Amino acid sequence: MFSTVLVANRGEIAVRVIRTLRELGVRSVAVFSDADADARHVREADTAVRIGPAPAAESYLSVDRLLDAARRTGAEAVHPGYGFLAENAVFAQACADAGLVFIGPPASAISLMGDKIRAKETVAAAGVPVVPGSLGSGLTDGQLEAAAREIGMPVLLKPSAGGGGKGMRLVREETLLADEIAAARREARASFGDDTLLVERWIDRPRHIEIQVLADGHGGVVHLGERECSLQRRHQKIIEEAPSVLLDEETRASMGEAAVQAARSCGYVGAGTVEFIVPGNDPSSYYFMEMNTRLQVEHPVTELVTGLDLVEWQLRVASGDRLPCAQAGIALTGHAVEARVCAEDPARGFLPSGGTVLALHEPQGGGVRTDSGLSEGVPVGSTYDPMLSKVIAYGPDRATALRRLRAALADTVVLGVPTNAGFLRRLLAHPAVAAGELDTGLVEREADGLVPDGVPEEVYAAAALLRQPPPRPSAAGWVDPFSVPSGWRLGGTPAETFHHFRVPGRDPVRVGLRTAVDGTAALTFGHAGDREEPADACGPLPSLPGAERARLVEVSGPRVVVELDGVTHTFSRALSPDGIWLGRDGDTWHVQDHDPVQASLSGASRSGADTLAAPMPGTVTVVKVAVGDEVVAGQSLLVVEAMKMEHVISAPHAGTVTELDVTAGATVAMDQILAVVAPREEA
């Protein structure tokens, strides 16, 4: 076994690899960019080396800087994690040339399987069924369009290099092919440095099932069963489980053998995954999609049902050991489900989010495991991938695993950074998911119904109660009512205090609060009226049904428990200069406390339907117009990229571009003004 291993990655996977290195008594070396100087993986490693500024191209993607870090720290091997350079044949070969062991397959296998076109040809020759699609590499836009028409719509455009759903485009209309090919090339070039595309037949309502394989350097290859990865958004997995409820033992064995043959066909060594697309109505008709020549994000579910530590066996195989057992010795026991917690805001169309982690609670134990790179006080920016952590639950059966995962997500708190945890919890409770009736389009079809419509009244109630802390008794247990700023007065009704809360895109809400000495609080809700009205001139407030009274049960550290109409709600809180974050059941709301007059004046001179603002913090990658240009409604004007996701900024109406405040390459903040389009009649 190695004595020192450099982990060429960041975030939760770096923390995960470091954990196994520590258990094996191997010294770990972390690397970090300026953006990650205080990151968790840096603190948990035995030593850490700065490798450059925040942009990945100048740090985590710099082969020279990573090799220099390995040389300076005496590392004997490099673990690439996943993402960044994990499937980069040039990096794997550079490690070998520098006398370092690359903990993964040989560069030749990475190169072969990293080219989806060559990979399909290779595994097909080995007898593995493949998806019908275009033939040959380096196809022009015209050749791709012709192949798509020959295959028949709908089709799927895929980058030949890379993976993770980046650059993949489902095209249902022939008229959209040219635009979608251009967009897919642009995203593939930005993500992988290679814009080569292929086109495949789209299988309607497919299931995405992958097989974990493990190969040693002595000719041994086994599979560790399958993972169901059909719950996806934008072709990226969000929920994974093992085993799949779709497969029977015969199909499982057949797919496993096909995966083993795919691994043998490229001379594979280490942990890898062979991905298949499977028609939901005919599981026996499966097709090879691609092979991921690295550890997968979802590897924990396989670990839990097999009892094997895949990182440990990556290390052992790389150091020359044989596999721990033959195929007959591998058994799947119980069920495991994983959810990917990402920095994205479902209420804003799942746009990437960011912020500073103000309070953090990540469940562990009782059949629950959280793999995370988070820690309190650390900022989450838009430079890297949005995945923050993974919550994994295990049980003797699928129903138990799902129940434990829903509870764990409800108990997950990442205050200060909007996440998708609440959305994932609701998705797991969807009847189709509970029944195992999955396909890769299910999430997109049901997403709108899984996002809460507005902020629940009890969130405002808790926010108001936070502004009015309960009285503190003396050492003798008595509270002096005259010393409590609650509005209590002798011989009269307590005075009511008002709080005005506002969330982006919604009218202010006015919460009336009367707190008694015993801690009870009467609350009334209503809209704060027109934003131009003074706060004290809003008039009587109508009570909202079901939210007229609440009792503050407990305030303890970051936790607030509020009973509202017989229902107890547990919140986690963290105060910030500009508002309050409240988390409940995996959801996080950022409620800003504003006087409605001041809120209406902020940025009023440049607001309205003509103004185009950045929907997320990120980088402007494309600017297609200039000041003075005439545009039509829906015309693409700019492209903003964040966390490897593109967002097109389109003209809200026909008119003239009168302001353009950014250039390509500019970094922008959320809601920053990008351009103004004056309507044609006003231009």
XYZ file of C-alpha atoms in Angstrom:
683
model
C 0.000 0.000 0.000
C 1.115 3.549 -0.715
C 2.421 5.758 2.076
C 1.257 9.109 0.595
C -1.586 9.809 -1.872
C -2.473 13.151 -3.431
C -6.209 13.758 -3.921
C -6.575 15.792 -7.115
C -10.067 17.081 -6.371
C -12.177 19.127 -3.971
C -15.478 19.092 -2.075
C -17.295 16.013 -0.875
C -15.372 13.486 -2.981
C -12.040 14.764 -1.673
C -13.355 14.425 1.891
C -14.630 10.928 1.060
C -11.271 9.724 -0.316
C -9.383 11.277 2.596
C -11.587 9.336 5.021
C -10.564 5.974 3.558
C -6.911 7.023 3.366
C -7.038 7.836 7.070
C -8.605 4.443 7.866
C -5.813 2.699 5.935
C -3.096 4.738 7.626
C -2.102 6.443 4.374
C -0.956 10.082 4.457
C -3.316 12.316 2.448
C -2.400 15.412 0.457
C -5.148 17.868 -0.463
C -4.912 20.531 -3.147
C -6.868 23.773 -3.169
C -7.504 26.906 -5.168
C -7.795 30.349 -3.612
C -11.578 29.857 -3.493
C -11.119 26.745 -1.313
C -8.453 27.929 1.109
C -10.771 27.331 4.090
C -12.598 24.308 2.656
C -13.314 21.183 4.650
C -11.154 18.872 2.525
C -8.180 21.159 3.171
C -8.661 20.958 6.934
C -9.192 17.194 7.011
C -6.142 16.204 4.942
C -2.763 15.562 6.538
C -1.257 18.298 4.389
C -2.518 20.675 1.718
C -0.982 22.544 -1.206
C -2.239 25.683 -2.949
C -2.345 25.116 -6.712
C -3.638 28.411 -8.070
C -6.463 30.949 -8.310
C -10.174 30.134 -8.306
C -10.755 29.352 -12.014
C -10.515 25.594 -12.468
C -8.410 25.984 -15.610
C -5.689 27.581 -13.487
C -5.917 25.172 -10.543
C -7.824 21.868 -10.486
C -7.445 21.391 -14.254
C -3.753 22.300 -14.349
C -1.781 19.087 -14.890
C 1.560 20.809 -14.268
C 0.472 22.282 -10.927
C -0.981 19.003 -9.710
C 2.167 17.089 -10.603
C 4.286 19.743 -8.916
C 2.183 19.397 -5.748
C 2.685 15.623 -5.823
C 6.441 16.033 -6.268
C 6.751 18.577 -3.447
C 4.842 16.388 -0.963
C 6.431 13.053 -1.827
C 3.181 11.484 -3.061
C 3.474 8.070 -4.686
C -0.017 8.006 -6.192
C -2.801 10.352 -7.298
C -6.535 9.774 -6.736
C -8.525 11.901 -9.214
C -11.982 11.544 -7.614
C -14.628 12.350 -10.238
C -15.007 15.382 -12.443
C -12.092 17.661 -13.331
C -9.285 15.395 -14.644
C -10.680 12.039 -13.471
C -11.332 10.861 -17.045
C -8.498 12.723 -18.727
C -6.122 10.371 -20.524
C -3.448 13.068 -20.808
C -3.404 13.482 -17.021
C -3.300 9.728 -16.415
C -0.356 9.389 -18.806
C 1.407 12.421 -17.298
C 1.153 10.799 -13.846
C 2.698 7.598 -15.208
C 5.473 9.545 -16.959
C 6.227 11.327 -13.674
C 6.568 8.008 -11.832
C 3.208 8.365 -10.063
C 0.502 5.707 -9.876
C -2.781 6.987 -11.284
C -5.537 5.427 -9.167
C -7.751 4.513 -12.068
C -7.583 2.707 -15.393
C -4.674 3.027 -17.833
C -4.647 6.052 -20.129
C -5.465 3.822 -23.110
C -8.749 2.667 -21.531
C -9.689 6.229 -20.576
C -8.988 7.423 -24.108
C -10.984 4.609 -25.694
C -14.032 4.795 -23.445
C -13.895 8.589 -23.256
C -14.630 8.709 -26.976
C -18.267 7.608 -27.066
C -18.076 6.807 -30.757
C -15.067 4.490 -30.455
C -16.478 3.055 -27.218
C -19.703 1.974 -28.932
C -17.770 0.371 -31.763
C -15.472 -1.478 -29.332
C -18.161 -2.928 -27.055
C -20.369 -3.815 -30.023
C -17.487 -5.904 -31.353
C -17.438 -7.658 -27.968
C -21.110 -8.585 -28.315
C -22.609 -5.818 -26.133
C -25.858 -4.305 -27.563
C -25.632 -0.553 -28.348
C -28.139 2.253 -29.005
C -28.757 2.944 -32.726
C -27.087 6.193 -33.741
C -24.671 8.072 -35.995
C -21.518 6.407 -37.277
C -18.045 7.891 -37.387
C -16.240 10.687 -35.585
C -15.797 14.362 -36.431
C -19.212 14.794 -38.065
C -20.069 18.281 -39.321
C -23.259 20.076 -38.316
C -24.812 19.082 -41.627
C -23.859 15.441 -41.210
C -25.317 15.409 -37.694
C -28.561 16.892 -39.004
C -28.694 14.297 -41.784
C -28.045 11.453 -39.326
C -30.790 12.754 -37.034
C -33.292 12.806 -39.886
C -32.303 9.287 -40.915
C -32.659 7.953 -37.356
C -35.962 9.796 -36.921
C -37.054 12.344 -34.348
C -36.753 12.636 -31.427
C -32.988 12.269 -31.068
C -30.396 12.871 -28.383
C -27.288 14.947 -29.099
C -24.314 13.865 -26.974
C -20.732 15.106 -26.662
C -18.257 12.388 -27.617
C -16.017 13.463 -24.724
C -17.014 13.835 -21.086
C -20.195 12.873 -19.284
C -22.491 13.923 -16.448
C -25.167 15.102 -18.862
C -23.123 18.169 -19.877
C -23.933 19.213 -23.427
C -26.659 16.611 -23.942
C -29.708 17.896 -25.818
C -33.006 16.156 -26.497
C -34.366 17.436 -29.824
C -37.932 16.655 -30.827
C -38.343 19.045 -33.789
C -36.186 19.037 -36.930
C -36.417 22.838 -37.134
C -34.518 23.118 -33.842
C -31.591 20.898 -34.833
C -29.234 23.673 -35.956
C -29.671 25.749 -32.799
C -29.413 22.729 -30.507
C -26.279 21.420 -32.239
C -24.630 24.836 -31.825
C -25.584 24.979 -28.150
C -24.424 21.398 -27.524
C -21.068 22.108 -29.184
C -20.600 25.269 -27.136
C -21.347 23.532 -23.847
C -19.190 20.511 -24.739
C -16.284 22.754 -25.681
C -16.576 24.678 -22.409
C -16.882 21.523 -20.294
C -14.447 19.154 -22.000
C -12.411 21.180 -24.472
C -13.839 19.037 -27.285
C -17.022 19.835 -29.234
C -17.293 16.529 -31.148
C -20.902 15.306 -31.091
C -22.825 12.165 -31.911
C -26.546 11.601 -32.294
C -28.568 8.672 -30.961
C -32.123 7.444 -31.152
C -34.190 8.699 -28.213
C -35.923 5.866 -26.386
C -39.159 7.196 -24.934
C -39.641 6.795 -21.187
C -36.348 4.928 -20.739
C -34.733 3.814 -17.515
C -31.088 4.505 -16.798
C -29.431 1.513 -15.158
C -25.698 1.159 -14.616
C -23.466 -1.709 -13.545
C -20.511 -1.219 -11.204
C -17.434 -3.164 -12.283
C -14.119 -3.771 -10.540
C -11.033 -5.090 -12.343
C -7.523 -5.853 -11.134
C -4.222 -5.975 -12.966
C -4.182 -9.783 -12.977
C -7.102 -10.352 -15.343
C -9.848 -10.473 -12.714
C -13.091 -8.620 -13.494
C -16.347 -8.712 -11.486
C -19.531 -6.698 -11.345
C -21.108 -5.463 -8.117
C -24.703 -5.318 -9.239
C -26.685 -2.443 -10.658
C -27.806 1.032 -9.686
C -31.090 2.599 -10.812
C -30.366 6.185 -11.913
C -33.563 7.097 -13.771
C -34.530 10.097 -11.624
C -32.778 12.926 -13.462
C -33.078 16.612 -14.278
C -31.473 17.957 -17.442
C -29.886 14.540 -17.980
C -28.160 14.703 -14.596
C -28.898 12.182 -11.873
C -30.420 13.429 -8.630
C -31.606 10.186 -6.960
C -29.889 6.796 -7.281
C -30.609 3.443 -5.676
C -29.349 -0.124 -5.512
C -30.615 -2.567 -6.522
C -33.184 -1.678 -9.213
C -36.749 -2.863 -8.718
C -37.011 -3.366 -12.488
C -34.541 -6.232 -12.873
C -35.046 -9.862 -12.081
C -32.095 -12.140 -11.313
C -31.792 -13.366 -14.893
C -31.658 -9.841 -16.380
C -29.284 -8.689 -13.626
C -26.871 -11.505 -14.447
C -27.114 -10.828 -18.177
C -26.440 -7.099 -17.825
C -23.648 -7.785 -15.358
C -21.936 -10.121 -17.816
C -22.304 -7.530 -20.592
C -20.645 -4.943 -18.340
C -17.784 -7.324 -17.580
C -17.261 -7.904 -21.311
C -17.266 -4.141 -21.927
C -14.556 -3.725 -19.267
C -12.470 -6.536 -20.734
C -12.772 -5.088 -24.244
C -10.777 -2.004 -23.276
C -8.255 -3.570 -20.884
C -9.850 -1.974 -17.854
C -8.264 -1.825 -14.375
C -9.882 -0.311 -11.271
C -13.428 0.775 -10.455
C -15.652 1.738 -13.368
C -19.282 1.912 -14.412
C -20.999 0.652 -17.542
C -24.200 2.580 -18.246
C -27.206 1.107 -20.031
C -30.459 2.557 -21.290
C -33.354 0.177 -20.686
C -36.910 0.341 -22.091
C -39.189 0.301 -19.060
C -41.640 -2.075 -20.727
C -38.940 -4.541 -21.783
C -35.996 -4.735 -19.321
C -34.383 -7.559 -21.269
C -33.800 -5.146 -24.206
C -30.977 -3.076 -22.781
C -28.445 -0.979 -24.712
C -24.920 0.163 -23.846
C -24.658 3.963 -23.571
C -21.165 4.643 -22.257
C -18.548 3.640 -19.718
C -17.440 5.991 -16.961
C -13.782 5.289 -16.299
C -13.782 6.518 -12.717
C -15.530 6.277 -9.384
C -19.167 7.387 -9.657
C -20.915 9.983 -7.521
C -23.443 7.307 -6.540
C -20.902 4.695 -5.425
C -22.115 4.783 -1.760
C -25.325 2.868 -2.555
C -23.243 0.012 -3.981
C -20.992 0.104 -0.934
C -23.961 -0.205 1.410
C -25.554 -3.194 -0.331
C -22.270 -5.080 -0.937
C -20.343 -4.153 2.222
C -17.276 -3.171 0.157
C -15.358 0.121 0.379
C -14.825 0.988 -3.300
C -12.195 3.630 -2.581
C -10.220 1.099 -0.564
C -10.336 -1.370 -3.444
C -9.332 1.308 -5.921
C -6.245 1.820 -3.770
C -5.546 -1.893 -3.344
C -5.925 -2.660 -7.055
C -3.701 0.301 -7.946
C -1.030 -0.986 -5.550
C -1.089 -4.420 -7.248
C -3.514 -6.483 -5.153
C -5.937 -8.994 -6.620
C -9.708 -8.562 -6.270
C -11.112 -9.537 -2.855
C -13.394 -12.250 -4.230
C -14.767 -13.929 -7.337
C -18.189 -13.148 -8.823
C -19.878 -15.924 -6.839
C -18.766 -14.317 -3.578
C -20.563 -11.005 -4.210
C -24.083 -10.664 -2.804
C -26.504 -7.732 -2.643
C -28.162 -7.310 0.759
C -30.881 -4.788 1.587
C -31.565 -1.563 -0.269
C -29.840 1.848 -0.431
C -30.966 5.191 -1.878
C -28.919 8.365 -2.405
C -30.002 11.986 -2.922
C -27.712 14.683 -4.304
C -28.030 17.969 -2.404
C -27.147 20.821 -4.757
C -26.804 24.592 -4.489
C -29.834 25.422 -6.590
C -33.153 27.118 -5.975
C -36.205 25.114 -7.114
C -38.418 28.184 -6.622
C -36.334 30.043 -9.226
C -36.420 27.342 -11.867
C -33.559 25.377 -10.276
C -31.050 28.112 -11.060
C -27.682 27.775 -9.307
C -27.530 29.504 -5.942
C -24.767 30.602 -3.620
C -24.021 32.242 -0.308
C -22.257 31.549 2.970
C -23.135 28.504 5.047
C -24.476 30.142 8.223
C -25.676 26.993 9.986
C -25.230 23.345 9.083
C -26.776 20.075 10.203
C -26.079 16.864 8.282
C -27.637 13.627 9.593
C -25.499 10.561 10.302
C -26.276 7.176 11.855
C -29.401 5.071 12.138
C -29.070 3.795 8.580
C -28.164 7.259 7.258
C -24.841 8.484 5.860
C -23.977 11.963 4.582
C -20.943 12.515 2.355
C -20.259 16.229 2.368
C -17.671 18.889 1.722
C -19.531 21.590 3.657
C -18.687 23.383 6.873
C -20.131 26.427 8.612
C -18.801 29.822 7.616
C -17.561 28.673 4.204
C -18.864 30.483 1.104
C -20.447 28.570 -1.764
C -19.769 30.300 -5.076
C -20.599 29.686 -8.722
C -17.113 28.628 -9.848
C -17.521 24.862 -9.445
C -20.131 22.130 -9.670
C -23.310 22.838 -7.631
C -23.356 19.499 -5.771
C -22.702 20.107 -2.064
C -23.326 16.749 -0.451
C -24.997 13.361 -0.754
C -27.461 11.926 1.749
C -27.651 8.120 1.631
C -30.042 5.826 3.490
C -29.919 2.044 3.895
C -32.594 -0.380 5.000
C -33.504 -4.056 4.847
C -35.977 -3.195 2.073
C -36.732 -0.347 -0.321
C -39.631 1.109 1.669
C -37.464 1.453 4.777
C -34.606 3.045 2.835
C -36.960 5.571 1.217
C -38.571 6.435 4.548
C -35.190 6.950 6.214
C -33.955 9.115 3.355
C -37.041 11.345 3.453
C -36.564 11.835 7.180
C -32.850 12.537 6.723
C -33.530 15.174 4.074
C -36.092 16.801 6.364
C -33.358 16.999 8.986
C -30.753 18.418 6.590
C -30.048 22.104 7.204
C -27.818 24.264 4.990
C -28.811 27.779 6.004
C -27.622 30.667 3.878
C -27.472 28.635 0.648
C -30.716 27.638 -1.085
C -30.664 23.924 -1.902
C -32.883 21.318 -3.509
C -33.226 19.195 -0.328
C -36.934 19.902 0.120
C -37.623 19.173 -3.535
C -35.825 15.840 -3.249
C -37.845 14.909 -0.164
C -41.121 15.599 -1.972
C -39.902 13.692 -5.024
C -39.190 10.614 -2.908
C -42.786 10.738 -1.636
C -44.250 10.856 -5.148
C -46.516 7.818 -5.730
C -44.631 6.753 -8.879
C -41.294 6.860 -7.066
C -42.675 4.965 -4.086
C -44.010 2.320 -6.468
C -40.736 2.089 -8.413
C -42.418 3.196 -11.644
C -39.523 5.325 -12.859
C -38.213 6.766 -16.114
C -35.725 9.482 -17.013
C -38.476 12.000 -17.827
C -40.491 11.624 -14.622
C -38.825 14.478 -12.739
C -39.224 16.978 -15.582
C -42.914 16.069 -15.936
C -43.666 16.382 -12.225
C -41.260 19.165 -11.196
C -43.818 21.984 -11.048
C -45.998 20.086 -8.601
C -43.035 19.368 -6.331
C -42.055 23.016 -5.797
C -43.981 24.897 -3.059
C -46.094 27.772 -4.317
C -45.020 30.679 -2.163
C -43.777 30.925 1.393
C -45.972 29.271 4.065
C -47.505 31.634 6.595
C -45.801 29.875 9.471
C -42.440 30.918 8.043
C -43.393 34.548 8.513
C -44.757 33.701 11.939
C -41.462 32.178 13.011
C -39.586 35.131 11.561
C -41.720 37.529 13.588
C -41.176 35.498 16.732
C -37.441 35.572 16.121
C -37.647 39.351 16.076
C -39.436 39.205 19.436
C -37.471 36.841 21.690
C -39.271 35.286 24.679
C -38.788 36.767 28.146
C -35.969 35.474 30.300
C -36.790 34.544 33.898
C -34.593 35.622 36.786
C -32.521 33.195 38.837
C -35.593 32.764 41.031
C -37.704 31.843 38.013
C -39.759 35.084 37.975
C -40.174 37.417 34.997
C -40.633 41.139 35.596
C -43.298 42.088 33.025
C -42.123 45.729 32.992
C -38.663 44.635 31.803
C -39.977 42.651 28.830
C -40.201 44.543 25.497
C -43.375 42.671 24.573
C -45.967 45.423 24.606
C -47.418 44.145 27.919
C -48.916 46.840 30.109
C -50.829 46.923 33.375
C -54.617 46.857 33.019
C -54.690 46.795 29.221
C -54.235 44.774 26.100
C -50.660 44.285 24.952
C -49.723 46.628 22.146
C -49.298 44.992 18.766
C -46.008 45.294 16.913
C -45.753 44.814 13.179
C -43.091 43.278 11.007
C -42.960 43.581 7.234
C -41.371 40.710 5.354
C -40.562 40.521 1.681
C -39.255 37.774 -0.570
C -38.104 38.410 -4.161
C -40.952 38.655 -6.625
C -43.724 38.818 -4.013
C -45.657 41.560 -2.273
C -44.593 42.378 1.290
C -46.416 40.516 4.042
C -47.311 42.228 7.293
C -47.261 40.136 10.484
C -48.888 41.502 13.619
C -47.401 40.098 16.829
C -48.482 40.277 20.440
C -46.277 38.334 22.828
C -47.473 37.610 26.374
C -45.248 36.998 29.384
C -45.910 33.242 29.205
C -44.462 33.068 25.711
C -47.719 32.741 23.767
C -48.042 34.915 20.687
C -51.088 36.006 18.728
C -50.315 36.591 15.052
C -52.281 38.119 12.192
C -51.223 38.047 8.564
C -51.974 40.203 5.571
C -50.470 41.947 2.613
C -48.719 45.183 3.451
C -50.687 47.094 0.850
C -49.262 49.089 -1.996
C -45.516 49.432 -1.654
C -45.777 53.216 -1.921
C -47.911 53.439 1.246
C -46.238 54.178 4.569
C -46.002 51.143 6.809
C -48.472 52.566 9.341
C -51.104 53.396 6.709
C -51.841 49.915 5.423
C -55.211 49.725 7.108
C -56.829 46.699 8.787
C -55.234 43.369 8.041
C -57.412 40.404 7.067
C -56.476 37.235 8.902
C -55.352 34.363 6.735
C -57.242 31.071 7.255
C -55.442 28.606 9.435
C -52.753 30.987 10.613
C -54.345 33.188 13.255
C -52.539 31.987 16.361
C -49.201 30.447 17.101
C -47.250 29.483 20.195
C -43.513 29.713 20.456
C -42.671 26.366 21.996
C -38.918 26.594 22.208
C -35.922 28.646 21.201
C -32.692 26.709 21.664
C -29.525 27.649 19.857
C -30.222 27.572 16.118
C -33.552 25.710 16.517
C -36.991 27.273 16.834
C -40.135 25.207 17.359
C -43.458 26.857 16.517
C -46.875 25.333 17.079
C -49.422 26.642 14.599
C -53.021 25.453 14.632
C -52.090 22.258 16.398
C -49.193 21.484 14.078
C -45.635 21.747 15.326
C -43.047 23.121 12.916
C -39.334 22.931 13.607
C -37.168 25.668 12.129
C -33.458 26.238 12.054
C -32.350 29.827 12.093
C -29.332 31.953 11.450
C -29.374 35.731 11.429
C -27.578 37.727 8.758
C -27.204 41.466 8.082
C -29.981 41.453 5.479
C -32.512 38.945 6.724
C -33.396 35.628 8.300
C -32.988 32.157 6.881
C -35.548 29.617 7.997
C -35.320 25.914 7.199
C -38.139 23.381 7.489
C -38.268 19.808 6.232
C -35.337 20.324 3.912
C -36.584 23.658 2.537
C -34.857 26.972 3.154
C -36.523 30.352 2.848
C -34.641 33.624 2.875
C -37.062 36.159 4.327
C -35.871 39.745 4.212
C -37.192 42.161 6.822
C -37.935 45.433 4.983
C -40.006 48.537 5.325
C -42.123 48.285 2.154
C -41.406 51.925 1.275
C -37.659 51.376 1.305
C -38.050 48.120 -0.592
C -39.920 49.883 -3.383
C -37.283 52.602 -3.743
C -34.339 50.220 -4.086
C -33.380 50.075 -7.777
C -36.674 51.665 -8.816
C -35.102 53.708 -11.592
C -34.085 50.572 -13.510
C -36.853 48.105 -12.741
C -39.622 46.823 -14.948
C -40.264 44.445 -17.807
C -37.643 46.109 -20.020
C -34.772 45.244 -17.684
C -32.886 41.950 -18.004
C -31.104 40.806 -14.851
C -28.785 37.899 -14.135
C -30.916 34.982 -12.891
C -27.930 33.539 -11.014
C -24.367 34.431 -10.057
C -22.038 33.381 -12.856
C -20.064 34.380 -15.931
C -21.315 35.915 -19.166
C -20.018 33.559 -21.851
C -21.756 34.918 -24.953
C -22.983 38.414 -25.931
C -24.918 38.414 -29.207
C -26.110 42.043 -29.416
C -24.897 45.615 -29.068
C -26.529 48.867 -27.962
C -28.812 50.084 -30.717
C -29.609 46.643 -32.124
C -33.210 45.862 -33.035
C -34.407 42.572 -31.514
C -37.547 40.444 -31.658
C -39.398 38.884 -28.743
C -37.661 35.752 -27.493
C -34.394 36.475 -29.326
C -31.304 35.157 -27.532
C -29.219 38.116 -26.335
C -26.709 36.735 -23.823
C -25.663 33.469 -22.202
C -24.778 33.282 -18.503
C -22.940 30.187 -17.242
C -22.696 29.080 -13.622
C -21.764 25.758 -12.054
C -21.399 24.220 -15.548
C -24.964 25.219 -16.510
C -25.931 27.659 -19.256
C -28.862 30.075 -19.027
C -29.970 31.983 -22.115
C -31.125 35.589 -21.588
C -33.794 36.398 -24.170
C -35.529 39.598 -25.239
C -38.801 40.055 -23.292
C -40.406 41.803 -26.285
C -39.589 43.345 -29.646
C -37.608 46.545 -29.357
C -34.197 48.174 -29.191
C -31.262 47.394 -26.910
C -30.765 50.712 -25.117
C -28.329 49.520 -22.440
C -25.783 46.697 -22.328
C -23.798 46.603 -19.115
C -21.651 43.479 -19.587
C -19.162 41.915 -21.979
C -18.218 38.289 -22.628
C -16.141 36.958 -19.748
C -17.639 39.307 -17.163
C -18.553 37.916 -13.740
C -22.041 38.898 -12.592
C -24.004 38.648 -9.347
C -27.556 37.392 -8.999
C -30.079 40.065 -10.099
C -27.328 42.270 -11.559
C -28.621 44.339 -14.480
C -27.338 42.981 -17.797
C -29.280 44.875 -20.467
C -32.358 46.994 -21.140
C -34.653 46.475 -24.141
C -37.006 49.377 -24.847
C -40.283 48.344 -26.512
C -40.427 49.125 -30.228
C -43.082 51.815 -29.870
C -40.949 53.649 -27.282
C -37.559 53.196 -28.914
